[in-house]
mmCIF file with all atom_site columns, C-alpha atoms in Angstrom:
data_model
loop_
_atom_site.group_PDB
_atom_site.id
_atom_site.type_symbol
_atom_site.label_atom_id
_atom_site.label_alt_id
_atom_site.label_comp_id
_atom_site.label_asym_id
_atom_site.label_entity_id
_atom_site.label_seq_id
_atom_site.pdbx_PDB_ins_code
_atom_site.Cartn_x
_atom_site.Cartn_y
_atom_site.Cartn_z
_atom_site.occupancy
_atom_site.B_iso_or_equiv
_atom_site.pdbx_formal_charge
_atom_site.auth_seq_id
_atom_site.auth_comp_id
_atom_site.auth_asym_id
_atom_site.auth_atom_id
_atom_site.pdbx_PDB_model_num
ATOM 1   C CA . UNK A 1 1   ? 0.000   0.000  0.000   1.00 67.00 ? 16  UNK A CA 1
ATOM 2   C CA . UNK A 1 2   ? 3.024   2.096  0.862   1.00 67.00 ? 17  UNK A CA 1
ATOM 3   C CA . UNK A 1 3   ? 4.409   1.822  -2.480  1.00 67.00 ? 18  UNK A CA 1
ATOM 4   C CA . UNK A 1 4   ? 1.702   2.767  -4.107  1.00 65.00 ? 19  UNK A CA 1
ATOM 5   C CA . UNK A 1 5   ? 1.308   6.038  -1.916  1.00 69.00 ? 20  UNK A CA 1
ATOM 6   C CA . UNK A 1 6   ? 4.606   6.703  -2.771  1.00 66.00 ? 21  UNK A CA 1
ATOM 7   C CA . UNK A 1 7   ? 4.567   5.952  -6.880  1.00 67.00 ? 22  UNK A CA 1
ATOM 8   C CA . UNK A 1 8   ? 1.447   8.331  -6.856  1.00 66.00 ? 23  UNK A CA 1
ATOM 9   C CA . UNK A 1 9   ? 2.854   11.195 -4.862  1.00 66.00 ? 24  UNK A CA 1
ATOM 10  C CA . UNK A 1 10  ? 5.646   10.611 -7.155  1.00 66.00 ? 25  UNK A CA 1
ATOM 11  C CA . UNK A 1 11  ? 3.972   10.564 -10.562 1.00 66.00 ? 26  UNK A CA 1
ATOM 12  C CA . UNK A 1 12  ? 2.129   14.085 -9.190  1.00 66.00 ? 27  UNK A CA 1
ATOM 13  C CA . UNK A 1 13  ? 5.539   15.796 -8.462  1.00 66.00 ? 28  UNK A CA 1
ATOM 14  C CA . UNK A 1 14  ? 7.302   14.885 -11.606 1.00 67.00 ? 29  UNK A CA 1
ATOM 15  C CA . UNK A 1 15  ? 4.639   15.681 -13.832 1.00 68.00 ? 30  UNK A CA 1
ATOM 16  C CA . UNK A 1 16  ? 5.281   18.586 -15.093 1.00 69.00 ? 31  UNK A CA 1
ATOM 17  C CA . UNK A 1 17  ? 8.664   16.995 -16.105 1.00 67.00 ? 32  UNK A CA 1
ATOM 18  C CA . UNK A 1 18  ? 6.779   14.230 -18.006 1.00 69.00 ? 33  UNK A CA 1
ATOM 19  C CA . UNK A 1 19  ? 4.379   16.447 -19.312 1.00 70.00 ? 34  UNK A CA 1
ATOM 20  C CA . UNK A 1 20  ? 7.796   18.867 -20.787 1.00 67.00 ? 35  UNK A CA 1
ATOM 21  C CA . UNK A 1 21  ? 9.874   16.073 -22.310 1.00 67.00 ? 36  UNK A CA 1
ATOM 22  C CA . UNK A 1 22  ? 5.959   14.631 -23.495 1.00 69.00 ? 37  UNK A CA 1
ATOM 23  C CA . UNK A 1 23  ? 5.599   18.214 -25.547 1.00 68.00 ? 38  UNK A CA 1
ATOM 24  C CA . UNK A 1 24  ? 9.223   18.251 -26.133 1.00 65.00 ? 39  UNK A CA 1
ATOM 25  C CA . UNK A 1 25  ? 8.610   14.877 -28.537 1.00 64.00 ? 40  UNK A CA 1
ATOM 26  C CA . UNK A 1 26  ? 5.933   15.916 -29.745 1.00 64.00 ? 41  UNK A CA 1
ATOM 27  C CA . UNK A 1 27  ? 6.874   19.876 -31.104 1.00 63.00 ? 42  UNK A CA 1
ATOM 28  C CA . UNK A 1 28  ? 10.515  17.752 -32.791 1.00 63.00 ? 43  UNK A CA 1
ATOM 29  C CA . UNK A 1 29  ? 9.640   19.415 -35.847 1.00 65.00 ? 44  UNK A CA 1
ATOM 30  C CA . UNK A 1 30  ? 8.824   23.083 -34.768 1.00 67.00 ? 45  UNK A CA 1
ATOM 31  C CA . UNK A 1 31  ? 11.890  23.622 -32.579 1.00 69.00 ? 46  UNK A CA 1
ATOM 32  C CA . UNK A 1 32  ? 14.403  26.639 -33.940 1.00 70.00 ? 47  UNK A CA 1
ATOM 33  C CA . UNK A 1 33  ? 16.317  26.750 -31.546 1.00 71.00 ? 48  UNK A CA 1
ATOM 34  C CA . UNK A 1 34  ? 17.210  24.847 -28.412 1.00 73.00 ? 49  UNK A CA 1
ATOM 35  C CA . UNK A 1 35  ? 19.906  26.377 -25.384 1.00 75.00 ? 50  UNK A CA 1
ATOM 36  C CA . UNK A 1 36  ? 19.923  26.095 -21.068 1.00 75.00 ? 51  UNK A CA 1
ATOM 37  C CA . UNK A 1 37  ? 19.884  29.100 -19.214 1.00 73.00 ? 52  UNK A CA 1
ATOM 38  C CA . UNK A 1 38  ? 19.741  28.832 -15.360 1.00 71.00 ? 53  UNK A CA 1
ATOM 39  C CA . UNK A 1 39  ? 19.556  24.729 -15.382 1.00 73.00 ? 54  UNK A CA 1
ATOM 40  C CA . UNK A 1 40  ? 16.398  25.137 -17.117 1.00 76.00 ? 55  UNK A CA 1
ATOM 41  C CA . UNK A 1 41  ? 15.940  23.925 -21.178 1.00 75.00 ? 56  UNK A CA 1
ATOM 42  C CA . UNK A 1 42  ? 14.319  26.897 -23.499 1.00 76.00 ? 57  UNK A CA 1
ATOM 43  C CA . UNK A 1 43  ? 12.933  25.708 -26.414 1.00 73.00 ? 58  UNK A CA 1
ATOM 44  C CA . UNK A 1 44  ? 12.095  28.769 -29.551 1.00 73.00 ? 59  UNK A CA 1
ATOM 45  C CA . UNK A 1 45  ? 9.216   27.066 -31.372 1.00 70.00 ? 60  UNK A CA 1
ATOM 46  C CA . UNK A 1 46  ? 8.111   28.044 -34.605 1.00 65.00 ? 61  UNK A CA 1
ATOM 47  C CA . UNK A 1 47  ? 4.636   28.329 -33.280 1.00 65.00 ? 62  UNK A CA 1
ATOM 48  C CA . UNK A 1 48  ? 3.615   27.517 -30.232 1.00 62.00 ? 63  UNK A CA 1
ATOM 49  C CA . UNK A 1 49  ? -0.013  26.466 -30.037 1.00 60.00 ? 64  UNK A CA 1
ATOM 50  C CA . UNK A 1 50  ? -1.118  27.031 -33.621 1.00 57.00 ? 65  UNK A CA 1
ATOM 51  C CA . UNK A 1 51  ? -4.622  27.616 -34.193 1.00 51.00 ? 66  UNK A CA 1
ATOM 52  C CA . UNK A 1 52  ? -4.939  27.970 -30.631 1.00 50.00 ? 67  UNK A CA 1
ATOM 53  C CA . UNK A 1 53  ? -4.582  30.853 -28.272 1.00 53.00 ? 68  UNK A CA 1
ATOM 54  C CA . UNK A 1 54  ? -2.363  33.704 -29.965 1.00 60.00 ? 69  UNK A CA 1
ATOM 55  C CA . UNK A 1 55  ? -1.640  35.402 -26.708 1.00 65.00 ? 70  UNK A CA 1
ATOM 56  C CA . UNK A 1 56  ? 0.382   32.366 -25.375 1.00 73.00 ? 71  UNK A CA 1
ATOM 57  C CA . UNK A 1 57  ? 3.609   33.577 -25.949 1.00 77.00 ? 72  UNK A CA 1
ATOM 58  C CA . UNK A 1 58  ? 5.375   31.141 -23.528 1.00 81.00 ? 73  UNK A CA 1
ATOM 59  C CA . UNK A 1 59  ? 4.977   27.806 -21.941 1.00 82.00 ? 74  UNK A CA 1
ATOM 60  C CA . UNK A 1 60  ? 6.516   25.612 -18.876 1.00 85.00 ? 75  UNK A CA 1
ATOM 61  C CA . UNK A 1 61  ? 6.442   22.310 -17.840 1.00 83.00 ? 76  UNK A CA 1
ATOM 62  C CA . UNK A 1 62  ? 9.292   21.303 -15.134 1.00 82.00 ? 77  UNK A CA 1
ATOM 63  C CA . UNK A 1 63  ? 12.392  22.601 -16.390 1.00 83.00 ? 78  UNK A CA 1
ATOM 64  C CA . UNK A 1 64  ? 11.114  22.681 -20.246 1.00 82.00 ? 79  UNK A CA 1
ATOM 65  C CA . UNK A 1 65  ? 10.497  26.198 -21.376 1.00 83.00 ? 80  UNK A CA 1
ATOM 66  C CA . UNK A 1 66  ? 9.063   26.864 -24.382 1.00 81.00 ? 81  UNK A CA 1
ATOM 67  C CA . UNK A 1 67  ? 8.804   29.880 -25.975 1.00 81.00 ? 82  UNK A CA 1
ATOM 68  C CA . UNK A 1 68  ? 7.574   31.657 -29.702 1.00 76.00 ? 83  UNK A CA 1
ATOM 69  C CA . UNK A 1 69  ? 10.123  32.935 -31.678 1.00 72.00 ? 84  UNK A CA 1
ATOM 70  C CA . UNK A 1 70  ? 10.221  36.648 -32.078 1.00 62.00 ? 85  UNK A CA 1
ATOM 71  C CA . UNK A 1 71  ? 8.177   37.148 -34.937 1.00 59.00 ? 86  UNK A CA 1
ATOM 72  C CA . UNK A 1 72  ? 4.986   35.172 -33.515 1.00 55.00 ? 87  UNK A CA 1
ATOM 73  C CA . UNK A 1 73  ? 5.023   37.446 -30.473 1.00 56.00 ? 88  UNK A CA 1
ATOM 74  C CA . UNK A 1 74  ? 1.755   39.470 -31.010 1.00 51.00 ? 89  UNK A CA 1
ATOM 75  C CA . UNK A 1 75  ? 2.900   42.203 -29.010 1.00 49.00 ? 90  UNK A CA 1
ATOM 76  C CA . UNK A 1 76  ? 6.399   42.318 -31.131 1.00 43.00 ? 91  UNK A CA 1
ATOM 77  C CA . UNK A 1 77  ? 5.008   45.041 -33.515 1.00 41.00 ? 92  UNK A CA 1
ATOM 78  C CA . UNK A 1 78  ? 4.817   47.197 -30.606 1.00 39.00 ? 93  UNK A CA 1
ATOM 79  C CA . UNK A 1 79  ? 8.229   46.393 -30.109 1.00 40.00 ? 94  UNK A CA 1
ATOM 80  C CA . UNK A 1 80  ? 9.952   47.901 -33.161 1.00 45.00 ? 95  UNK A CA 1
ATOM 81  C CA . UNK A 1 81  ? 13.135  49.092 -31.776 1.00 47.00 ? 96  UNK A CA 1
ATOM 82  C CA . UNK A 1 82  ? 15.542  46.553 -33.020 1.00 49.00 ? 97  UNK A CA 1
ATOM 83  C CA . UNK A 1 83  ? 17.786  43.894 -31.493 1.00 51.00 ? 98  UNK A CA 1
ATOM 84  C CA . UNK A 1 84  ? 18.456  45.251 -27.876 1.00 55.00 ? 99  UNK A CA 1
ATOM 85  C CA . UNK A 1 85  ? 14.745  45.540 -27.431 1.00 57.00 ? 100 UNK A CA 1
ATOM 86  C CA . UNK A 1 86  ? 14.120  42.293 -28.868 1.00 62.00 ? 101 UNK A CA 1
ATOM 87  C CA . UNK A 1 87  ? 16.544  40.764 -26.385 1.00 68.00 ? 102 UNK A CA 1
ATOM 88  C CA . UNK A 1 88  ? 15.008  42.670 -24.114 1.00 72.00 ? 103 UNK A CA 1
ATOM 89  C CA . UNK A 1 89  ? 11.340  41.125 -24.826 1.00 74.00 ? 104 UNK A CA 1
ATOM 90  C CA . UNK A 1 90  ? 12.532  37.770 -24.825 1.00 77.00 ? 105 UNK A CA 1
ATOM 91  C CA . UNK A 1 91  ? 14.563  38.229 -21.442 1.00 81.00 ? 106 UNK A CA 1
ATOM 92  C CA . UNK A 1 92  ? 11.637  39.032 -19.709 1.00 84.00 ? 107 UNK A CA 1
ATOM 93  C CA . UNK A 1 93  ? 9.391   36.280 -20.995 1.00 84.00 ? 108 UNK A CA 1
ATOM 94  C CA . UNK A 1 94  ? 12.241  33.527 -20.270 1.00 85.00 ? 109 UNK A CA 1
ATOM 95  C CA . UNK A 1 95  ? 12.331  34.931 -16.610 1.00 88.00 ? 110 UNK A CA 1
ATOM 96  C CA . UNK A 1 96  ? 9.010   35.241 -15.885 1.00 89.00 ? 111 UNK A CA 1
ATOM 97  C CA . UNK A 1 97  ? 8.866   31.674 -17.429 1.00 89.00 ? 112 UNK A CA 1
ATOM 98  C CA . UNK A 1 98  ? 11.876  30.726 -15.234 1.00 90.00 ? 113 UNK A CA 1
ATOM 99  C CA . UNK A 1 99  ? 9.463   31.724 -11.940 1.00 91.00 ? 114 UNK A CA 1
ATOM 100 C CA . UNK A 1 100 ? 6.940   29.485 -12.778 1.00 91.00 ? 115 UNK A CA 1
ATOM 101 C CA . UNK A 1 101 ? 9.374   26.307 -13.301 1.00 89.00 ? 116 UNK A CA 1
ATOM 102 C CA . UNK A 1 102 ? 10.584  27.150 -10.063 1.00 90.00 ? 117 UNK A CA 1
ATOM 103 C CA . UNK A 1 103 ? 7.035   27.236 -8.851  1.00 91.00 ? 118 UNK A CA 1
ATOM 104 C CA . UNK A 1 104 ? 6.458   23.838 -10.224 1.00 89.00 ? 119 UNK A CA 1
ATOM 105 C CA . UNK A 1 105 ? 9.544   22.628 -8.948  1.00 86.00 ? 120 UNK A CA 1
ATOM 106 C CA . UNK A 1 106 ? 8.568   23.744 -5.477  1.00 87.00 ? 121 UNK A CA 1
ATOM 107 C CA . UNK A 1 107 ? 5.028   22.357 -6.014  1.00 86.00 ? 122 UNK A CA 1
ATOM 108 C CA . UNK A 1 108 ? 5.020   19.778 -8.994  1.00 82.00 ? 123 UNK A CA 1
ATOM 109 C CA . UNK A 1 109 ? 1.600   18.687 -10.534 1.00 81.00 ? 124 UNK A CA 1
ATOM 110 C CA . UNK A 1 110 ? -0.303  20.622 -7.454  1.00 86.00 ? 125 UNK A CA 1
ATOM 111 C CA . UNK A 1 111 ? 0.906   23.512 -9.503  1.00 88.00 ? 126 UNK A CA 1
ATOM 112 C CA . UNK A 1 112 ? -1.622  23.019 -12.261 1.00 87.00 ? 127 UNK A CA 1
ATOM 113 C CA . UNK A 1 113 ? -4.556  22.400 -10.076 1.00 88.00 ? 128 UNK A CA 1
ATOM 114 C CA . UNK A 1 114 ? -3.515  25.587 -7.757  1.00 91.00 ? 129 UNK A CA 1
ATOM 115 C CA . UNK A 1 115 ? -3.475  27.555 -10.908 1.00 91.00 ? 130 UNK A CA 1
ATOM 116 C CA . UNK A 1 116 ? -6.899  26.178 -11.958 1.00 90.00 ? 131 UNK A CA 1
ATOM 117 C CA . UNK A 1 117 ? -8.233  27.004 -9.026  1.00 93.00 ? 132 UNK A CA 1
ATOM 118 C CA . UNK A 1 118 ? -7.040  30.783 -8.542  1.00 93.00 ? 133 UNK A CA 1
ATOM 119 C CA . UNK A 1 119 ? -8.176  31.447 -12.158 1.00 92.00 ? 134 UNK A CA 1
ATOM 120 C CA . UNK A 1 120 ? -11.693 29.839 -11.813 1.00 93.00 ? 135 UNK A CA 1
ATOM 121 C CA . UNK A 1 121 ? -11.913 31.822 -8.501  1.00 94.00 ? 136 UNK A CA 1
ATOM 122 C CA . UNK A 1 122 ? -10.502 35.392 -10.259 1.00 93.00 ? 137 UNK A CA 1
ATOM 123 C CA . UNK A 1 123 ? -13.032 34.283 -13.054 1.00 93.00 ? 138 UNK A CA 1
ATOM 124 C CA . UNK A 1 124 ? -16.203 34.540 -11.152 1.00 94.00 ? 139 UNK A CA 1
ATOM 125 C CA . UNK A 1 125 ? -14.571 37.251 -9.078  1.00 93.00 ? 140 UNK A CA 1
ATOM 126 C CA . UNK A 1 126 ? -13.950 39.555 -12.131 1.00 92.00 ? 141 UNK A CA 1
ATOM 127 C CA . UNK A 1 127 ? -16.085 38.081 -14.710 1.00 91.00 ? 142 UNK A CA 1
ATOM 128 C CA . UNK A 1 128 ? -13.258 38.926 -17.272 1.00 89.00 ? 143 UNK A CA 1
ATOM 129 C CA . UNK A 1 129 ? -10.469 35.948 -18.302 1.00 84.00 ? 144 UNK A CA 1
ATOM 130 C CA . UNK A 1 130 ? -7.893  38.584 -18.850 1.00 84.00 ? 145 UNK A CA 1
ATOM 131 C CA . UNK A 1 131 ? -8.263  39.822 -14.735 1.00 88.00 ? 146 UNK A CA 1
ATOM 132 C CA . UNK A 1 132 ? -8.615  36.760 -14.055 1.00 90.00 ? 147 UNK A CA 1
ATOM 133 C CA . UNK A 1 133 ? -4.920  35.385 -15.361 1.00 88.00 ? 148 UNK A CA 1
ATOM 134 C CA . UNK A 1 134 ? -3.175  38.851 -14.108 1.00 87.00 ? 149 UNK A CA 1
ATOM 135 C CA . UNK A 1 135 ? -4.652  38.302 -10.908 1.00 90.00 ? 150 UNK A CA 1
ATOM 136 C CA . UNK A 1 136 ? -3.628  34.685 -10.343 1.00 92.00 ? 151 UNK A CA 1
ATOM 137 C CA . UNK A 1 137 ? -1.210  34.435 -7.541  1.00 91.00 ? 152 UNK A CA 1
ATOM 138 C CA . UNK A 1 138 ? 1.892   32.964 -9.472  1.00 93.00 ? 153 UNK A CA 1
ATOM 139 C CA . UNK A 1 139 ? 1.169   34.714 -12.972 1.00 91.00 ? 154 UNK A CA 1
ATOM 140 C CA . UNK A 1 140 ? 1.589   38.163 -10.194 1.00 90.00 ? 155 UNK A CA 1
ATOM 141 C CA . UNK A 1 141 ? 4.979   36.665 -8.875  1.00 91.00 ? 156 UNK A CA 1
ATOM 142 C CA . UNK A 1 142 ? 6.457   35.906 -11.917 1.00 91.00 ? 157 UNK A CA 1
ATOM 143 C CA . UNK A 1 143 ? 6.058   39.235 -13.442 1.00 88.00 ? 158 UNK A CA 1
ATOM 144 C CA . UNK A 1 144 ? 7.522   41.028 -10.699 1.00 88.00 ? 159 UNK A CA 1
ATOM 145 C CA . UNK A 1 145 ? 10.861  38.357 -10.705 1.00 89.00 ? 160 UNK A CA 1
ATOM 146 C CA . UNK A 1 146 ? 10.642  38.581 -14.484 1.00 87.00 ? 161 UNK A CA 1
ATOM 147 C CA . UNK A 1 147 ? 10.913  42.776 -13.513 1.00 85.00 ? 162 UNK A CA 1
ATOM 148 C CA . UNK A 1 148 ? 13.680  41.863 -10.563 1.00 85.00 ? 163 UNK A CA 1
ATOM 149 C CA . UNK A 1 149 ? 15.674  40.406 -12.723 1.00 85.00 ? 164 UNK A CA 1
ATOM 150 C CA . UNK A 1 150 ? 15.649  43.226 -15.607 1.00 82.00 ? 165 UNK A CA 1
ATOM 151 C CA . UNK A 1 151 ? 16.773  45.877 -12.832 1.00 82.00 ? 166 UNK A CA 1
ATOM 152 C CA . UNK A 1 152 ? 19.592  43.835 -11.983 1.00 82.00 ? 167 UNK A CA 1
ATOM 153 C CA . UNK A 1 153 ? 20.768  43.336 -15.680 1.00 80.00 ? 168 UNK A CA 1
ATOM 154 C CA . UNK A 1 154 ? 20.524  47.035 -16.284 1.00 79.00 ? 169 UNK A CA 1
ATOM 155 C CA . UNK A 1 155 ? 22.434  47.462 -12.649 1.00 78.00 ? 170 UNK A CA 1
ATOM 156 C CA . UNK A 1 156 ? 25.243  45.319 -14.102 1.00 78.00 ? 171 UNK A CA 1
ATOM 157 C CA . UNK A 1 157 ? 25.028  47.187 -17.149 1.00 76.00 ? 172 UNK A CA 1
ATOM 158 C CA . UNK A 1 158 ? 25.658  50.102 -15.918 1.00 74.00 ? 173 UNK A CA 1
ATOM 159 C CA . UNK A 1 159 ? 28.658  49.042 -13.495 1.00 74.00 ? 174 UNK A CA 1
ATOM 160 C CA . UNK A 1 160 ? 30.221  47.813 -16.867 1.00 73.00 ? 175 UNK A CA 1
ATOM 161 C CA . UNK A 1 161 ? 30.001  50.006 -19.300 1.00 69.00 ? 176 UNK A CA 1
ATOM 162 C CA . UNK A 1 162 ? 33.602  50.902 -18.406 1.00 65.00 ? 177 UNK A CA 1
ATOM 163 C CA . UNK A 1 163 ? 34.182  47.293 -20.176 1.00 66.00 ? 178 UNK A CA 1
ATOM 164 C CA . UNK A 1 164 ? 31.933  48.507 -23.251 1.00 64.00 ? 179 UNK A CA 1
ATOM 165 C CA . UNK A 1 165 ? 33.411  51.230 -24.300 1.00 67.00 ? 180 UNK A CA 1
ATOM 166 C CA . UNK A 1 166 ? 36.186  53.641 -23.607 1.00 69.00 ? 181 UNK A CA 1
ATOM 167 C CA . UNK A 1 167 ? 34.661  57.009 -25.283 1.00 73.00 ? 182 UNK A CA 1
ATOM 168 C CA . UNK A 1 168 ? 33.499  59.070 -22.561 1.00 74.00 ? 183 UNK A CA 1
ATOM 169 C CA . UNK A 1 169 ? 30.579  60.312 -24.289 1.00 76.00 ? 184 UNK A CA 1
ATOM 170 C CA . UNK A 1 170 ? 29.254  56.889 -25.013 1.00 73.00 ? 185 UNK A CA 1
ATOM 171 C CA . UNK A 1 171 ? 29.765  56.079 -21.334 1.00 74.00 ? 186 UNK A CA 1
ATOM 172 C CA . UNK A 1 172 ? 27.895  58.761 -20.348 1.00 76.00 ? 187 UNK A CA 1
ATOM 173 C CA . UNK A 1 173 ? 24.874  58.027 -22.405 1.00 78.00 ? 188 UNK A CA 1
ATOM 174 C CA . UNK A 1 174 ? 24.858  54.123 -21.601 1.00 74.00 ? 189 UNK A CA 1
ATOM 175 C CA . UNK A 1 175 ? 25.072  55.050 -17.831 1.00 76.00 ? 190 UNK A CA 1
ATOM 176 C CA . UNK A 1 176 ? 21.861  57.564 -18.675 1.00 80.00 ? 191 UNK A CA 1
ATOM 177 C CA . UNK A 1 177 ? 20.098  55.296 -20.569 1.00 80.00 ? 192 UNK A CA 1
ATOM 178 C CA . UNK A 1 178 ? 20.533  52.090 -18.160 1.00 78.00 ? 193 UNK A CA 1
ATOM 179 C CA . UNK A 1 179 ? 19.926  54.487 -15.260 1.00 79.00 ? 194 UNK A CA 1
ATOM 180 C CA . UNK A 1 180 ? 16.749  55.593 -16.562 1.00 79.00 ? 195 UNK A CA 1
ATOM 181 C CA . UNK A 1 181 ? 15.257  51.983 -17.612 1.00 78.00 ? 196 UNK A CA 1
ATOM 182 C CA . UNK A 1 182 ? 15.809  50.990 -13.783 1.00 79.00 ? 197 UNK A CA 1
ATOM 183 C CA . UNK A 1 183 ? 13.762  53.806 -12.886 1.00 79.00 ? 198 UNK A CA 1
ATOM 184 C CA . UNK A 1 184 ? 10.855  52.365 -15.184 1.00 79.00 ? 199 UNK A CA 1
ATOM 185 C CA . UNK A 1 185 ? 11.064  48.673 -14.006 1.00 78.00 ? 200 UNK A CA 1
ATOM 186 C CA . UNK A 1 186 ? 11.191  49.904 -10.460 1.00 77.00 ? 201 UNK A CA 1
ATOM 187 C CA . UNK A 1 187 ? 7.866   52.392 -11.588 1.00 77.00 ? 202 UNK A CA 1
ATOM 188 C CA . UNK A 1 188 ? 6.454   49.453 -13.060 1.00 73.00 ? 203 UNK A CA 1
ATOM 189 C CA . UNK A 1 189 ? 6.696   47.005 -10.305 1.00 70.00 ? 204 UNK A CA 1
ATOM 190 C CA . UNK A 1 190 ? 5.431   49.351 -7.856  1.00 70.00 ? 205 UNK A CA 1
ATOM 191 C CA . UNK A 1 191 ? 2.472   48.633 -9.811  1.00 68.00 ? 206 UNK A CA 1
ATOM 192 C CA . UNK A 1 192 ? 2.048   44.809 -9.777  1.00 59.00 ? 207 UNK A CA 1
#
């Protein structure tokens, strides 16, 4: 009886895991690009749920991350400011996608059925899917550590732009620039 207990509590906590290397097989042909960032495996998909959903620009199951490349982000058109800001967008999503795998780490399959349950609550609450998701619990978390963790590149930045260039000017307008982007994350998670 034991054993079985154990198997089942098991199964539950390394499902997400399952459930990753499960989509993992089964998205084979729609993977650009694979890489490992923070022992966790991001996956760029060609598309990510197609026909489904457009506003899912990231998924994660265990330490699987998957995530749209850039140009089947629907907010990307907003985004027209090159490279950096590309780099940018996709930073954020892989850290706010990073919070949840540590939130299924922490929890494992109880994750999903937590989730469930905040955004069926939030639902009738609000009446409105999208308040629903932003207020769920986790989805609030991981935008603030996906924020956290934008401050502190733009802190590092700034403390090495001595290492990017050596034209004072330039310094001076990297240090400005970097200096005021903290300003807005820190704005901006006063906020969630």
């Amino acid at each position: 009886m034991l054993y079985y207990i154990v198997a089942i509590i098991a199964a539950i906590y390394f499902l997400p895991d399952i459930v990753g290397s499960l989509f993992y097989v089964f998205k084979a042909n729609n993977i650009k690009k694979t890489m490992i960032y923070k022992s966790r495996i991001i996956i760029i998909l060609d598309k990510l749920f197609p026909g489904i959903y457009k506003r899912v620009n990231g998924i994660t199951f265990g330490k699987f991350i998957f995530i749209k490349k850039a140009n089947e982000l629907p907010e990307f058109d907003f985004y027209k400011g090159g490279k950096e800001i590309r780099q940018e967008y996709y930073r954020m999503i892989i850290n706010h996608e990073i919070c949840h795998s540590k939130q299924q780490t922490k929890l494992g399959g109880l994750f999903f059925v937590l989730y469930l349950i905040m955004f069926l609550y939030n639902f009738i609450k609000y009446k409105n899917y999208k308040l629903a998701y932003y207020y769920i619990s986790y989805e609030q978390e991981a935008r603030a550590y996906a924020l956290r963790e934008e401050i502190y590149y733009c802190k590092r930045m700034v403390f090495n732009v001595d290492l990017m260039t050596s034209d004072s000017k330039r310094k001076k307008e990297l240090i400005d620039k970097y200096s005021n982007k903290i300003s807005e994350l820190i704005n901006e998670i006063r906020q969630v």
